[in-house]
Each structure stands twice: as structure tokens, then as C-alpha cells.
mmCIF file of C-alpha atoms in Angstrom:
data_model
loop_
_atom_site.group_PDB
_atom_site.id
_atom_site.type_symbol
_atom_site.label_atom_id
_atom_site.label_comp_id
_atom_site.label_asym_id
_atom_site.label_seq_id
_atom_site.Cartn_x
_atom_site.Cartn_y
_atom_site.Cartn_z
ATOM 1 C CA MET A 44 -18.652 -20.740 16.683
ATOM 2 C CA GLU A 45 -15.427 -18.789 17.227
ATOM 3 C CA LYS A 46 -13.510 -18.239 13.997
ATOM 4 C CA ARG A 47 -9.836 -19.131 14.337
ATOM 5 C CA GLY A 48 -7.183 -17.411 12.251
ATOM 6 C CA LEU A 49 -5.703 -19.445 9.404
ATOM 7 C CA LEU A 50 -2.196 -19.479 8.030
ATOM 8 C CA ILE A 51 -2.524 -18.741 4.296
ATOM 9 C CA VAL A 52 0.484 -19.251 2.024
ATOM 10 C CA VAL A 53 0.370 -17.560 -1.371
ATOM 11 C CA SER A 54 2.983 -18.286 -4.046
ATOM 12 C CA GLY A 55 3.253 -17.673 -7.760
ATOM 13 C CA PHE A 56 5.652 -17.053 -10.598
ATOM 14 C CA ALA A 57 7.458 -13.725 -10.591
ATOM 15 C CA GLY A 58 5.154 -11.513 -12.636
ATOM 16 C CA SER A 59 1.958 -13.424 -11.812
ATOM 17 C CA GLY A 60 0.603 -10.371 -10.008
ATOM 18 C CA LYS A 61 0.426 -11.910 -6.538
ATOM 19 C CA GLY A 62 1.796 -8.740 -4.904
ATOM 20 C CA THR A 63 -0.969 -6.627 -6.442
ATOM 21 C CA LEU A 64 -3.589 -9.133 -5.279
ATOM 22 C CA MET A 65 -2.235 -9.048 -1.733
ATOM 23 C CA LYS A 66 -2.441 -5.249 -1.559
ATOM 24 C CA ARG A 67 -6.020 -5.242 -2.842
ATOM 25 C CA LEU A 68 -7.046 -8.074 -0.516
ATOM 26 C CA MET A 69 -5.702 -6.168 2.480
ATOM 27 C CA GLY A 70 -7.446 -2.998 1.354
ATOM 28 C CA ASP A 71 -10.833 -4.575 0.598
ATOM 29 C CA TYR A 72 -11.185 -6.880 3.620
ATOM 30 C CA GLU A 73 -10.458 -6.350 7.310
ATOM 31 C CA ASN A 74 -9.662 -9.775 8.724
ATOM 32 C CA TYR A 75 -6.272 -10.247 7.094
ATOM 33 C CA ALA A 76 -2.737 -9.618 8.283
ATOM 34 C CA LEU A 77 0.003 -9.664 5.661
ATOM 35 C CA SER A 78 3.223 -11.059 7.062
ATOM 36 C CA VAL A 79 6.211 -8.956 6.058
ATOM 37 C CA SER A 80 9.017 -11.181 4.840
ATOM 38 C CA MET A 81 12.721 -10.637 5.350
ATOM 39 C CA THR A 82 15.077 -10.610 2.361
ATOM 40 C CA THR A 83 18.680 -9.934 1.411
ATOM 41 C CA ARG A 84 17.817 -8.488 -2.013
ATOM 42 C CA ASP A 85 17.962 -4.739 -2.657
ATOM 43 C CA PRO A 86 14.749 -2.676 -2.514
ATOM 44 C CA ARG A 87 13.029 -1.891 -5.819
ATOM 45 C CA PRO A 88 11.953 1.694 -6.526
ATOM 46 C CA GLY A 89 9.132 2.669 -4.166
ATOM 47 C CA GLU A 90 9.635 -0.220 -1.752
ATOM 48 C CA VAL A 91 9.961 0.680 1.934
ATOM 49 C CA HIS A 92 11.787 -1.235 4.656
ATOM 50 C CA GLY A 93 9.213 -2.822 6.963
ATOM 51 C CA ARG A 94 6.354 -2.461 4.478
ATOM 52 C CA GLU A 95 7.104 -4.653 1.430
ATOM 53 C CA TYR A 96 10.046 -6.449 3.101
ATOM 54 C CA PHE A 97 12.527 -6.174 5.904
ATOM 55 C CA PHE A 98 15.692 -5.566 3.879
ATOM 56 C CA VAL A 99 18.711 -6.989 5.706
ATOM 57 C CA SER A 100 22.262 -8.094 4.995
ATOM 58 C CA LYS A 101 23.200 -11.710 4.420
ATOM 59 C CA GLU A 102 24.935 -11.734 7.816
ATOM 60 C CA GLU A 103 21.819 -10.434 9.606
ATOM 61 C CA PHE A 104 19.631 -12.998 7.874
ATOM 62 C CA GLU A 105 21.919 -15.885 8.793
ATOM 63 C CA GLN A 106 21.956 -14.691 12.424
ATOM 64 C CA LYS A 107 18.139 -14.833 12.429
ATOM 65 C CA ILE A 108 18.320 -18.422 11.111
ATOM 66 C CA HIS A 109 20.745 -19.314 13.905
ATOM 67 C CA GLU A 110 18.408 -17.821 16.531
ATOM 68 C CA GLY A 111 15.416 -19.841 15.240
ATOM 69 C CA GLY A 112 13.483 -16.661 14.550
ATOM 70 C CA LEU A 113 12.057 -17.674 11.155
ATOM 71 C CA ILE A 114 9.038 -19.846 10.322
ATOM 72 C CA GLU A 115 10.703 -20.691 7.017
ATOM 73 C CA TYR A 116 13.393 -19.407 4.705
ATOM 74 C CA ALA A 117 14.629 -20.137 1.209
ATOM 75 C CA SER A 118 17.153 -19.020 -1.371
ATOM 76 C CA TYR A 119 15.777 -17.609 -4.619
ATOM 77 C CA VAL A 120 17.810 -16.061 -7.489
ATOM 78 C CA GLU A 121 20.884 -15.696 -5.221
ATOM 79 C CA HIS A 122 19.027 -14.051 -2.313
ATOM 80 C CA TYR A 123 17.508 -15.215 0.973
ATOM 81 C CA TYR A 124 13.792 -14.806 1.761
ATOM 82 C CA GLY A 125 12.198 -15.743 5.079
ATOM 83 C CA THR A 126 9.211 -15.276 7.398
ATOM 84 C CA PRO A 127 9.751 -13.831 10.905
ATOM 85 C CA LYS A 128 7.951 -16.005 13.456
ATOM 86 C CA ASP A 129 6.768 -13.634 16.203
ATOM 87 C CA TYR A 130 4.433 -11.483 14.097
ATOM 88 C CA VAL A 131 2.668 -14.488 12.545
ATOM 89 C CA GLU A 132 2.010 -16.133 15.896
ATOM 90 C CA GLU A 133 0.631 -12.922 17.428
ATOM 91 C CA GLN A 134 -1.805 -12.262 14.563
ATOM 92 C CA MET A 135 -3.159 -15.813 14.429
ATOM 93 C CA ALA A 136 -3.711 -15.757 18.191
ATOM 94 C CA ALA A 137 -5.781 -12.584 17.665
ATOM 95 C CA GLY A 138 -8.010 -14.368 15.129
ATOM 96 C CA LYS A 139 -6.499 -12.832 11.995
ATOM 97 C CA ASP A 140 -5.919 -14.816 8.806
ATOM 98 C CA VAL A 141 -2.207 -14.354 8.227
ATOM 99 C CA ILE A 142 -1.049 -14.215 4.603
ATOM 100 C CA LEU A 143 2.463 -15.345 3.762
ATOM 101 C CA GLU A 144 3.504 -14.325 0.247
ATOM 102 C CA ILE A 145 6.504 -16.593 -0.217
ATOM 103 C CA GLU A 146 8.354 -18.750 -2.724
ATOM 104 C CA ILE A 147 7.644 -22.444 -3.289
ATOM 105 C CA GLN A 148 10.573 -23.760 -1.246
ATOM 106 C CA GLY A 149 9.400 -21.831 1.782
ATOM 107 C CA ALA A 150 5.733 -22.669 1.207
ATOM 108 C CA LEU A 151 6.386 -26.400 1.264
ATOM 109 C CA LYS A 152 8.470 -26.040 4.429
ATOM 110 C CA VAL A 153 5.556 -24.228 6.080
ATOM 111 C CA LYS A 154 3.193 -27.036 5.041
ATOM 112 C CA GLU A 155 5.510 -29.577 6.659
ATOM 113 C CA ARG A 156 5.578 -27.664 9.950
ATOM 114 C CA PHE A 157 1.942 -26.496 9.822
ATOM 115 C CA PRO A 158 -0.158 -29.128 7.983
ATOM 116 C CA ASP A 159 -3.308 -27.035 8.489
ATOM 117 C CA ALA A 160 -1.876 -24.147 6.441
ATOM 118 C CA VAL A 161 -3.754 -23.320 3.215
ATOM 119 C CA LEU A 162 -1.490 -23.174 0.151
ATOM 120 C CA ILE A 163 -2.662 -21.120 -2.857
ATOM 121 C CA PHE A 164 -0.711 -20.762 -6.114
ATOM 122 C CA VAL A 165 -1.386 -17.674 -8.254
ATOM 123 C CA LEU A 166 -1.140 -18.217 -12.018
ATOM 124 C CA PRO A 167 -1.272 -15.818 -14.972
ATOM 125 C CA PRO A 168 -3.918 -16.525 -17.642
ATOM 126 C CA SER A 169 -1.139 -17.509 -20.089
ATOM 127 C CA ILE A 170 2.647 -17.754 -20.448
ATOM 128 C CA GLU A 171 2.532 -14.900 -22.961
ATOM 129 C CA GLU A 172 0.856 -12.706 -20.363
ATOM 130 C CA LEU A 173 3.476 -13.693 -17.789
ATOM 131 C CA TYR A 174 6.283 -12.502 -20.066
ATOM 132 C CA ARG A 175 4.408 -9.288 -20.850
ATOM 133 C CA ARG A 176 3.966 -8.487 -17.160
ATOM 134 C CA LEU A 177 7.644 -9.060 -16.435
ATOM 135 C CA LYS A 178 8.605 -6.878 -19.392
ATOM 136 C CA THR A 179 6.285 -3.995 -18.520
ATOM 137 C CA ARG A 180 7.450 -3.835 -14.886
ATOM 138 C CA GLY A 181 10.527 -2.082 -16.214
ATOM 139 C CA THR A 182 12.621 -3.024 -13.179
ATOM 140 C CA GLU A 183 14.666 -5.885 -14.615
ATOM 141 C CA THR A 184 17.016 -6.518 -17.511
ATOM 142 C CA GLU A 185 16.193 -8.953 -20.300
ATOM 143 C CA ASP A 186 18.716 -11.368 -18.810
ATOM 144 C CA VAL A 187 16.920 -11.321 -15.431
ATOM 145 C CA ILE A 188 13.551 -11.777 -17.178
ATOM 146 C CA ARG A 189 14.910 -14.864 -18.943
ATOM 147 C CA LYS A 190 16.099 -16.224 -15.598
ATOM 148 C CA ARG A 191 12.662 -15.648 -14.073
ATOM 149 C CA MET A 192 10.939 -17.392 -16.980
ATOM 150 C CA GLY A 193 13.376 -20.281 -16.578
ATOM 151 C CA ARG A 194 12.614 -20.401 -12.888
ATOM 152 C CA ALA A 195 8.887 -20.521 -13.673
ATOM 153 C CA ALA A 196 9.516 -23.554 -15.895
ATOM 154 C CA GLU A 197 11.022 -25.278 -12.848
ATOM 155 C CA GLU A 198 8.372 -24.112 -10.384
ATOM 156 C CA VAL A 199 5.446 -25.359 -12.454
ATOM 157 C CA CYS A 200 6.229 -28.917 -11.307
ATOM 158 C CA ALA A 201 5.334 -28.038 -7.703
ATOM 159 C CA ILE A 202 1.852 -26.635 -8.336
ATOM 160 C CA ASP A 203 0.079 -29.929 -7.630
ATOM 161 C CA LYS A 204 1.392 -29.774 -4.035
ATOM 162 C CA TYR A 205 -0.789 -26.728 -3.358
ATOM 163 C CA ASP A 206 -4.370 -26.836 -2.084
ATOM 164 C CA TYR A 207 -5.732 -24.352 -4.648
ATOM 165 C CA ILE A 208 -4.763 -22.523 -7.816
ATOM 166 C CA MET A 209 -5.986 -18.990 -8.467
ATOM 167 C CA ILE A 210 -5.866 -17.569 -12.028
ATOM 168 C CA ASN A 211 -5.146 -13.847 -11.872
ATOM 169 C CA ASP A 212 -6.791 -12.365 -14.966
ATOM 170 C CA GLU A 213 -8.816 -9.311 -13.865
ATOM 171 C CA VAL A 214 -7.624 -7.935 -10.526
ATOM 172 C CA GLU A 215 -11.021 -7.074 -9.043
ATOM 173 C CA LYS A 216 -12.543 -10.459 -9.839
ATOM 174 C CA SER A 217 -9.384 -12.256 -8.761
ATOM 175 C CA VAL A 218 -9.352 -10.572 -5.337
ATOM 176 C CA LYS A 219 -12.959 -11.654 -4.704
ATOM 177 C CA ARG A 220 -12.102 -15.161 -5.874
ATOM 178 C CA LEU A 221 -9.100 -15.324 -3.545
ATOM 179 C CA HIS A 222 -11.167 -14.111 -0.587
ATOM 180 C CA GLY A 223 -13.801 -16.745 -1.378
ATOM 181 C CA ILE A 224 -11.197 -19.523 -1.361
ATOM 182 C CA ILE A 225 -9.929 -18.456 2.055
ATOM 183 C CA GLU A 226 -13.429 -18.115 3.500
ATOM 184 C CA ALA A 227 -14.325 -21.593 2.257
ATOM 185 C CA ALA A 228 -11.177 -23.033 3.837
ATOM 186 C CA HIS A 229 -12.451 -21.988 7.265
ATOM 187 C CA TYR A 230 -15.388 -24.380 6.959
ATOM 188 C CA THR A 231 -13.769 -27.707 6.166
ATOM 189 C CA PRO A 232 -14.719 -30.453 8.674
ATOM 190 C CA GLY A 233 -11.095 -30.920 9.721
ATOM 191 C CA ARG A 234 -10.879 -27.300 10.866
ATOM 192 C CA ASN A 235 -14.123 -27.509 12.836
ATOM 193 C CA GLU A 236 -13.832 -30.779 14.702
ATOM 194 C CA GLU A 237 -14.722 -29.308 18.100
ATOM 195 C CA PHE A 238 -17.880 -27.618 16.789
ATOM 196 C CA ILE A 239 -18.948 -30.733 14.888
ATOM 197 C CA GLN A 240 -18.503 -32.785 18.056
ATOM 198 C CA THR A 241 -20.847 -30.430 19.985
ATOM 199 C CA ILE A 242 -23.480 -30.947 17.279
ATOM 200 C CA LYS A 243 -22.998 -34.713 17.463
ATOM 201 C CA ASN A 244 -23.308 -34.639 21.242
ATOM 202 C CA GLY A 245 -26.571 -32.727 20.964
ATOM 203 C CA LEU A 246 -28.019 -35.131 18.439
ATOM 204 C CA THR A 247 -27.967 -38.434 20.292
ATOM 205 C CA ILE A 248 -30.769 -40.799 19.235
ATOM 206 C CA LYS A 249 -32.389 -40.518 22.696
ATOM 207 C CA ASP A 250 -32.463 -36.703 22.606
ATOM 208 C CA VAL A 251 -33.827 -36.597 19.084
ATOM 209 C CA LEU A 252 -36.622 -39.049 19.916
ATOM 210 C CA GLU A 253 -37.567 -37.040 23.008
ATOM 211 C CA LYS A 254 -37.977 -33.926 20.909
ATOM 212 C CA LEU A 255 -40.283 -35.618 18.377
#
């Protein structure tokens, strides 16, 4: 049975550790392609254009919207984020599971356009741990941290629209857990209708009786 690439959408609160999980997943397993999103926010220290994000101006982003070159896009904390379409389509056609690490607004738009997409929401083990992770990143002011915590309080209402939750406690265990969720998603009946039909066709009552 030929394994077809899936579209995997991963979201989570800022500070949930989803970025770390994505890097480890890509490093530990071969059959994944991480879609690089486009954003109008400034790079953080150590981030590289074309690796973490494509960093563009607001005008460039809006031109891409106009051209229909994005699978989805959303506005988050006064900046645009979006997923370029061409790369995703190429990787899925090659049999790769394509990971989109995007915000909730964009994730739900993807689910509308691609009902077969697998939506996974990454959660911290506790709210206290979420605040600690935001604080120890050292890249944001206390005011921005408060905004992100407030945003999390809004986002929590959308979790039940996802297919799975994934609690990110210990990175190594969490990466294995995430990989297991994706592997299991490949084997739902709805994603294997053609194969199931071949089995049904080979198991007609007449054929089974002849083999007895």
C-alpha cells in the first residue's frame, strides 16, 4: 500500500514549546517536511530568513494574498502569518508529511479547505509552566508576555476543534508521542478507502468459499 503524504497542522500557545518539538521531529525522523511560513514580524535573535520564517514587509505579504499564493493566512499580535502554497503541494506530491506550524485562525482555515488535514494542538503541562517558559525565553517584555497569556486565554476555547492534543512535558518523550499520533493518522479507514476496497473485492463470499 503506497503511503500518501499528510497535511499536519500544529498549533499551540506561544511558549508551549511547539517550535522545539518541530525541530526535534525533523531531526529524528526522515519523512517530514516543515513548511516555512511567511510573516511580517521582525526576526528574533538567531532566526534566519528562509529557515524559521520568510520575513517580508506588510506590502509584500498583501501582494502574496492578492496573487492567491497562500494556503492560509492570519493576523496575530499585529502581524501577518501565512503558508506559501507551492512548497506544500510539491512535498505532499512526493509522499512527505508536511508540517504546518501555524496559529489557530490559520489552522481552522486549512481544515475548511483541506478536511483531511490532521490538526494537533500542543499544550504545556500547566499554566504556571507556560508563564515560566515565556519568561525564560528572554526575548519579550513583561507587557508582551501578558499579551501572550491573554491571547492563550482566548485560544483555549478553540482546542476542541482540533483532532488531537499533545502535552509537551519532556521533549524527547513528546517528540515520540507526536510522531506516533501522525503515524496513527495514516491508518484511519477514511484515508485508506482504496486499499480497503481492494481487500473487500478479494473477499467475496464466493472466493472465500472456494478457498476453504
